[in-house]
Amino acid sequence: MNFLDYRTELNREFVNAIFDSYQHFNLENAIFLAERLRVLQDTESNRLLLAELYIADRRYFNAYHLLVEHQKVSKGERDSFLLAFACFKTGNYKEAEKALEHVARDIDGPRAHAQELFLLGQIAEKNGKADRQPSQFFLAAYRRDPSLFNAVERYVALSDLAVRDELPRLTELRPPRPRPLIQSELAKAASSLSHATPVPLRSESQPLLGSSSSFPQPPRPCLAKTAQIRPETPQFEDFPALLAGLARPLIAFGAQETQEALRGFIELGEALSRDPWVLVHIGKCYTELTNHEEAERCFREAFEREPYRVQGLEYYSSCLFHLKRQNELSRLSASALKAHYFRPETWIALANCYSLMGDHDSALTFLGRAVQVDPFNAYAHCIIGHEYVAKNNYDLARKSYDKAFDIDKKCLRAIWGIGLINMETEQFDKAIRQFKNGLEINQHSAPFYTQMAKAYLNKSDFEMALKCSKKACELSPHDSYNSFIKAQILFKLHRYDEALDECNSLIKKSTKEQQVYLLLGQIQQSLNLNEEALRSFSIAANLSKKDSEKIKNLIDGLPSKTPLKKISNLM
């Protein structure tokens, strides 16, 4: 494609004014001027310049119609990319795929650009009937350009456990030498103006288009000052080594090697370990390990460093939900609603907030908004399933989990949710099979072992229940719920001394759980420690009015000689 040839003073003045408006983020005026320029001189370059500005201003339908008309007379590489991008943004995935079919035919060919491959991966994600899996395009894009880090993020999210085998090769990749590329029309225009800010040719690691970074950026004189106060970065050998250091724990996390991923993120160095992106991923690792206290600490620090952050918001809000931190969750969701109204993470946070208050209908309304904004958000579909389970609507819950699983074949929350439905409907054999399916994806998941232990416990298979419970406690020793299930199983096996020790350990961790004191009292009663049993039952009764009839019956079952000093607490 020929470079712009600004031979007339009129053309030069137009482009100068367009560039000035763009630099000062006045896209409306830049587009107005570009439209007038196209009317005066309807050249190939002027049409593409206008299309780029339309895309920068998110006027994707305008860009699409302009590019379709342009394709009738020209079919250059950049024309195809811009058309594919506009089609992708307007939901026309088949036409987007067709625009880049010359790239899809030979993804390892010399003319396949990393950004084109990444866009093909995004298109294949949305278009379920694509010939290739999206992960193939993302992997090819990352191999072509390791600085395209969101390609490896998407590859890790979509690939099966074989991603682990790619780790040594992926983390040793080096960015290729820059080759002549298709430059944006605005960049060409800026380069041609003697008084404009010089714009270098785009390297392989820069995007063709898709965000404002495609265009020359306005000067930023404050960057030098900012760099001086930043903490010292870890000593990586070079830029590719830094990217590899970030990729290793990310790939390990995608391969369900959570402990290794956690260790990798923490070992990135003092400066990078305080990076909000890294902190969010550390928080996600702790969440997978059911260490919600540590996860909350990492999420909180990340969002304190970047109060405007939205990535990871859904995980942070779910963490606060598990910890029952209503005030913090309310503040987080209110702040997100003000700053990120059109993001699904915001509506997930609001849903978690209302669900914690017991308002499941409002939670479902907000989650409906989340999937309206992003229909392919597997996390949102999973939480919809959880809300329907809370309302005992298992049919709709199962449909939501199935939808999440269709979007993400590694969605452990969906597998866990379907297993939970089987538990609630007393289909314990199906539940066990479902939890085993989850363990095939992540053999280090303590919650799956815990639920299997409960299923075996309900089937009165106490030995298998104890085996699963011990594994859960080994994987997540800090989780009190795992210890509680283990104490229940030991009680059923009449191993009262071990059960008593387990309960006493739980009491030291948490003294506000009614069920712990109720179980402790039953164990003490079995050991003929009747006064201690009465004390435990009384504490359980004081903690909550729930199960008051059951507690009263247990107390009535104590020997008549037991002092009943605290029975009045039941009234």
mmCIF file of N, CA and C in Angstrom, residues 262-332:
data_model
loop_
_atom_site.group_PDB
_atom_site.id
_atom_site.type_symbol
_atom_site.label_atom_id
_atom_site.label_comp_id
_atom_site.label_asym_id
_atom_site.label_seq_id
_atom_site.Cartn_x
_atom_site.Cartn_y
_atom_site.Cartn_z
ATOM 1 N N LEU A 262 2.077 -19.973 42.687
ATOM 2 C CA LEU A 262 2.196 -19.042 43.812
ATOM 3 C C LEU A 262 3.662 -18.759 44.118
ATOM 4 N N ARG A 263 4.451 -19.797 44.158
ATOM 5 C CA ARG A 263 5.875 -19.638 44.434
ATOM 6 C C ARG A 263 6.541 -18.794 43.337
ATOM 7 N N GLY A 264 6.153 -19.042 42.077
ATOM 8 C CA GLY A 264 6.733 -18.302 40.965
ATOM 9 C C GLY A 264 6.402 -16.822 41.012
ATOM 10 N N PHE A 265 5.157 -16.483 41.336
ATOM 11 C CA PHE A 265 4.764 -15.073 41.421
ATOM 12 C C PHE A 265 5.496 -14.372 42.571
ATOM 13 N N ILE A 266 5.610 -15.049 43.703
ATOM 14 C CA ILE A 266 6.259 -14.441 44.859
ATOM 15 C C ILE A 266 7.745 -14.221 44.601
ATOM 16 N N GLU A 267 8.364 -15.122 43.828
ATOM 17 C CA GLU A 267 9.805 -15.040 43.578
ATOM 18 C C GLU A 267 10.180 -14.092 42.445
ATOM 19 N N LEU A 268 9.213 -13.324 41.938
ATOM 20 C CA LEU A 268 9.513 -12.390 40.857
ATOM 21 C C LEU A 268 10.392 -11.228 41.316
ATOM 22 N N GLY A 269 10.475 -11.005 42.606
ATOM 23 C CA GLY A 269 11.275 -9.891 43.119
ATOM 24 C C GLY A 269 10.407 -8.896 43.850
ATOM 25 N N GLU A 270 11.037 -8.072 44.658
ATOM 26 C CA GLU A 270 10.296 -7.161 45.528
ATOM 27 C C GLU A 270 9.422 -6.189 44.749
ATOM 28 N N ALA A 271 9.981 -5.615 43.688
ATOM 29 C CA ALA A 271 9.220 -4.612 42.938
ATOM 30 C C ALA A 271 8.033 -5.241 42.217
ATOM 31 N N LEU A 272 8.278 -6.306 41.460
ATOM 32 C CA LEU A 272 7.196 -6.934 40.696
ATOM 33 C C LEU A 272 6.184 -7.617 41.595
ATOM 34 N N SER A 273 6.597 -8.093 42.759
ATOM 35 C CA SER A 273 5.637 -8.744 43.654
ATOM 36 C C SER A 273 4.639 -7.746 44.233
ATOM 37 N N ARG A 274 4.908 -6.431 44.057
ATOM 38 C CA ARG A 274 3.955 -5.402 44.476
ATOM 39 C C ARG A 274 3.162 -4.847 43.289
ATOM 40 N N ASP A 275 3.425 -5.387 42.112
ATOM 41 C CA ASP A 275 2.674 -5.003 40.917
ATOM 42 C C ASP A 275 1.224 -5.483 41.077
ATOM 43 N N PRO A 276 0.216 -4.598 40.889
ATOM 44 C CA PRO A 276 -1.176 -5.019 41.064
ATOM 45 C C PRO A 276 -1.556 -6.244 40.230
ATOM 46 N N TRP A 277 -1.030 -6.355 38.998
ATOM 47 C CA TRP A 277 -1.330 -7.543 38.180
ATOM 48 C C TRP A 277 -0.828 -8.804 38.873
ATOM 49 N N VAL A 278 0.390 -8.744 39.416
ATOM 50 C CA VAL A 278 0.957 -9.899 40.119
ATOM 51 C C VAL A 278 0.185 -10.166 41.410
ATOM 52 N N LEU A 279 -0.148 -9.104 42.153
ATOM 53 C CA LEU A 279 -0.880 -9.270 43.412
ATOM 54 C C LEU A 279 -2.234 -9.937 43.184
ATOM 55 N N VAL A 280 -2.922 -9.557 42.103
ATOM 56 C CA VAL A 280 -4.214 -10.181 41.804
ATOM 57 C C VAL A 280 -4.032 -11.672 41.515
ATOM 58 N N HIS A 281 -2.980 -12.024 40.782
ATOM 59 C CA HIS A 281 -2.754 -13.440 40.483
ATOM 60 C C HIS A 281 -2.332 -14.219 41.740
ATOM 61 N N ILE A 282 -1.584 -13.579 42.626
ATOM 62 C CA ILE A 282 -1.263 -14.235 43.892
ATOM 63 C C ILE A 282 -2.551 -14.453 44.682
ATOM 64 N N GLY A 283 -3.427 -13.439 44.687
ATOM 65 C CA GLY A 283 -4.718 -13.582 45.355
ATOM 66 C C GLY A 283 -5.544 -14.711 44.776
ATOM 67 N N LYS A 284 -5.513 -14.862 43.443
ATOM 68 C CA LYS A 284 -6.252 -15.959 42.804
ATOM 69 C C LYS A 284 -5.670 -17.311 43.202
ATOM 70 N N CYS A 285 -4.332 -17.370 43.348
ATOM 71 C CA CYS A 285 -3.701 -18.618 43.806
ATOM 72 C C CYS A 285 -4.172 -18.967 45.211
ATOM 73 N N TYR A 286 -4.154 -17.989 46.105
ATOM 74 C CA TYR A 286 -4.612 -18.236 47.475
ATOM 75 C C TYR A 286 -6.094 -18.626 47.504
ATOM 76 N N THR A 287 -6.881 -18.029 46.600
ATOM 77 C CA THR A 287 -8.303 -18.395 46.525
ATOM 78 C C THR A 287 -8.463 -19.856 46.143
ATOM 79 N N GLU A 288 -7.693 -20.311 45.147
ATOM 80 C CA GLU A 288 -7.750 -21.717 44.737
ATOM 81 C C GLU A 288 -7.319 -22.640 45.874
ATOM 82 N N LEU A 289 -6.430 -22.137 46.750
ATOM 83 C CA LEU A 289 -5.963 -22.922 47.903
ATOM 84 C C LEU A 289 -6.868 -22.714 49.107
ATOM 85 N N THR A 290 -8.010 -22.026 48.901
ATOM 86 C CA THR A 290 -9.019 -21.714 49.931
ATOM 87 C C THR A 290 -8.421 -20.980 51.132
ATOM 88 N N ASN A 291 -7.365 -20.225 50.898
ATOM 89 C CA ASN A 291 -6.798 -19.370 51.948
ATOM 90 C C ASN A 291 -7.320 -17.959 51.700
ATOM 91 N N HIS A 292 -8.570 -17.721 52.097
ATOM 92 C CA HIS A 292 -9.237 -16.476 51.742
ATOM 93 C C HIS A 292 -8.660 -15.270 52.478
ATOM 94 N N GLU A 293 -8.130 -15.465 53.667
ATOM 95 C CA GLU A 293 -7.537 -14.345 54.408
ATOM 96 C C GLU A 293 -6.339 -13.771 53.649
ATOM 97 N N GLU A 294 -5.437 -14.643 53.201
ATOM 98 C CA GLU A 294 -4.269 -14.184 52.450
ATOM 99 C C GLU A 294 -4.690 -13.630 51.093
ATOM 100 N N ALA A 295 -5.677 -14.264 50.479
ATOM 101 C CA ALA A 295 -6.166 -13.772 49.187
ATOM 102 C C ALA A 295 -6.710 -12.356 49.333
ATOM 103 N N GLU A 296 -7.478 -12.121 50.385
ATOM 104 C CA GLU A 296 -8.049 -10.798 50.609
ATOM 105 C C GLU A 296 -6.968 -9.748 50.804
ATOM 106 N N ARG A 297 -5.909 -10.111 51.507
ATOM 107 C CA ARG A 297 -4.804 -9.174 51.734
ATOM 108 C C ARG A 297 -4.170 -8.759 50.398
ATOM 109 N N CYS A 298 -3.952 -9.734 49.515
ATOM 110 C CA CYS A 298 -3.344 -9.436 48.209
ATOM 111 C C CYS A 298 -4.270 -8.606 47.340
ATOM 112 N N PHE A 299 -5.555 -8.986 47.284
ATOM 113 C CA PHE A 299 -6.512 -8.219 46.489
ATOM 114 C C PHE A 299 -6.613 -6.783 47.010
ATOM 115 N N ARG A 300 -6.673 -6.640 48.330
ATOM 116 C CA ARG A 300 -6.814 -5.302 48.917
ATOM 117 C C ARG A 300 -5.619 -4.410 48.551
ATOM 118 N N GLU A 301 -4.417 -4.963 48.638
ATOM 119 C CA GLU A 301 -3.233 -4.185 48.297
ATOM 120 C C GLU A 301 -3.236 -3.800 46.824
ATOM 121 N N ALA A 302 -3.645 -4.737 45.959
ATOM 122 C CA ALA A 302 -3.696 -4.443 44.518
ATOM 123 C C ALA A 302 -4.658 -3.294 44.233
ATOM 124 N N PHE A 303 -5.832 -3.310 44.861
ATOM 125 C CA PHE A 303 -6.833 -2.282 44.590
ATOM 126 C C PHE A 303 -6.529 -0.979 45.328
ATOM 127 N N GLU A 304 -5.723 -1.026 46.376
ATOM 128 C CA GLU A 304 -5.256 0.209 46.995
ATOM 129 C C GLU A 304 -4.233 0.894 46.100
ATOM 130 N N ARG A 305 -3.391 0.097 45.440
ATOM 131 C CA ARG A 305 -2.395 0.655 44.537
ATOM 132 C C ARG A 305 -3.035 1.172 43.250
ATOM 133 N N GLU A 306 -4.099 0.514 42.792
ATOM 134 C CA GLU A 306 -4.819 0.952 41.588
ATOM 135 C C GLU A 306 -6.308 1.008 41.911
ATOM 136 N N PRO A 307 -6.774 2.090 42.532
ATOM 137 C CA PRO A 307 -8.196 2.178 42.924
ATOM 138 C C PRO A 307 -9.157 2.087 41.743
ATOM 139 N N TYR A 308 -8.661 2.415 40.547
ATOM 140 C CA TYR A 308 -9.494 2.391 39.340
ATOM 141 C C TYR A 308 -9.479 1.016 38.668
ATOM 142 N N ARG A 309 -8.797 0.058 39.259
ATOM 143 C CA ARG A 309 -8.627 -1.258 38.644
ATOM 144 C C ARG A 309 -9.969 -1.990 38.540
ATOM 145 N N VAL A 310 -10.141 -2.767 37.461
ATOM 146 C CA VAL A 310 -11.345 -3.592 37.314
ATOM 147 C C VAL A 310 -10.975 -5.067 37.142
ATOM 148 N N GLN A 311 -9.798 -5.364 36.563
ATOM 149 C CA GLN A 311 -9.387 -6.746 36.382
ATOM 150 C C GLN A 311 -9.162 -7.393 37.759
ATOM 151 N N GLY A 312 -9.836 -8.514 37.991
ATOM 152 C CA GLY A 312 -9.728 -9.207 39.267
ATOM 153 C C GLY A 312 -10.792 -8.810 40.264
ATOM 154 N N LEU A 313 -11.635 -7.836 39.898
ATOM 155 C CA LEU A 313 -12.667 -7.348 40.811
ATOM 156 C C LEU A 313 -13.643 -8.459 41.210
ATOM 157 N N GLU A 314 -13.987 -9.329 40.258
ATOM 158 C CA GLU A 314 -14.943 -10.392 40.559
ATOM 159 C C GLU A 314 -14.384 -11.365 41.590
ATOM 160 N N TYR A 315 -13.070 -11.648 41.503
ATOM 161 C CA TYR A 315 -12.445 -12.567 42.463
ATOM 162 C C TYR A 315 -12.326 -11.911 43.840
ATOM 163 N N TYR A 316 -12.005 -10.622 43.859
ATOM 164 C CA TYR A 316 -11.912 -9.892 45.126
ATOM 165 C C TYR A 316 -13.263 -9.880 45.827
ATOM 166 N N SER A 317 -14.329 -9.597 45.080
ATOM 167 C CA SER A 317 -15.661 -9.538 45.689
ATOM 168 C C SER A 317 -16.095 -10.914 46.194
ATOM 169 N N SER A 318 -15.758 -11.977 45.447
ATOM 170 C CA SER A 318 -16.103 -13.329 45.901
ATOM 171 C C SER A 318 -15.322 -13.699 47.155
ATOM 172 N N CYS A 319 -14.074 -13.227 47.242
ATOM 173 C CA CYS A 319 -13.260 -13.462 48.437
ATOM 174 C C CYS A 319 -13.909 -12.801 49.657
ATOM 175 N N LEU A 320 -14.341 -11.548 49.501
ATOM 176 C CA LEU A 320 -15.020 -10.841 50.594
ATOM 177 C C LEU A 320 -16.330 -11.524 50.943
ATOM 178 N N PHE A 321 -16.996 -12.096 49.937
ATOM 179 C CA PHE A 321 -18.234 -12.839 50.182
ATOM 180 C C PHE A 321 -17.960 -14.041 51.087
ATOM 181 N N HIS A 322 -16.906 -14.800 50.782
ATOM 182 C CA HIS A 322 -16.577 -15.980 51.593
ATOM 183 C C HIS A 322 -16.197 -15.598 53.012
ATOM 184 N N LEU A 323 -15.567 -14.434 53.167
ATOM 185 C CA LEU A 323 -15.158 -13.972 54.494
ATOM 186 C C LEU A 323 -16.272 -13.228 55.221
ATOM 187 N N LYS A 324 -17.413 -13.062 54.527
ATOM 188 C CA LYS A 324 -18.574 -12.367 55.090
ATOM 189 C C LYS A 324 -18.231 -10.934 55.520
ATOM 190 N N ARG A 325 -17.446 -10.255 54.697
ATOM 191 C CA ARG A 325 -17.072 -8.861 54.964
ATOM 192 C C ARG A 325 -18.065 -7.938 54.251
ATOM 193 N N GLN A 326 -19.227 -7.751 54.843
ATOM 194 C CA GLN A 326 -20.302 -7.020 54.188
ATOM 195 C C GLN A 326 -19.931 -5.565 53.920
ATOM 196 N N ASN A 327 -19.339 -4.886 54.905
ATOM 197 C CA ASN A 327 -19.027 -3.458 54.743
ATOM 198 C C ASN A 327 -18.015 -3.234 53.628
ATOM 199 N N GLU A 328 -16.934 -4.023 53.643
ATOM 200 C CA GLU A 328 -15.919 -3.877 52.599
ATOM 201 C C GLU A 328 -16.480 -4.193 51.225
ATOM 202 N N LEU A 329 -17.339 -5.227 51.155
ATOM 203 C CA LEU A 329 -17.933 -5.614 49.875
ATOM 204 C C LEU A 329 -18.871 -4.534 49.354
ATOM 205 N N SER A 330 -19.610 -3.892 50.259
ATOM 206 C CA SER A 330 -20.512 -2.807 49.856
ATOM 207 C C SER A 330 -19.731 -1.629 49.298
ATOM 208 N N ARG A 331 -18.629 -1.270 49.972
ATOM 209 C CA ARG A 331 -17.812 -0.151 49.487
ATOM 210 C C ARG A 331 -17.181 -0.475 48.135
ATOM 211 N N LEU A 332 -16.695 -1.706 47.994
ATOM 212 C CA LEU A 332 -16.059 -2.108 46.742
ATOM 213 C C LEU A 332 -17.043 -2.061 45.578
#
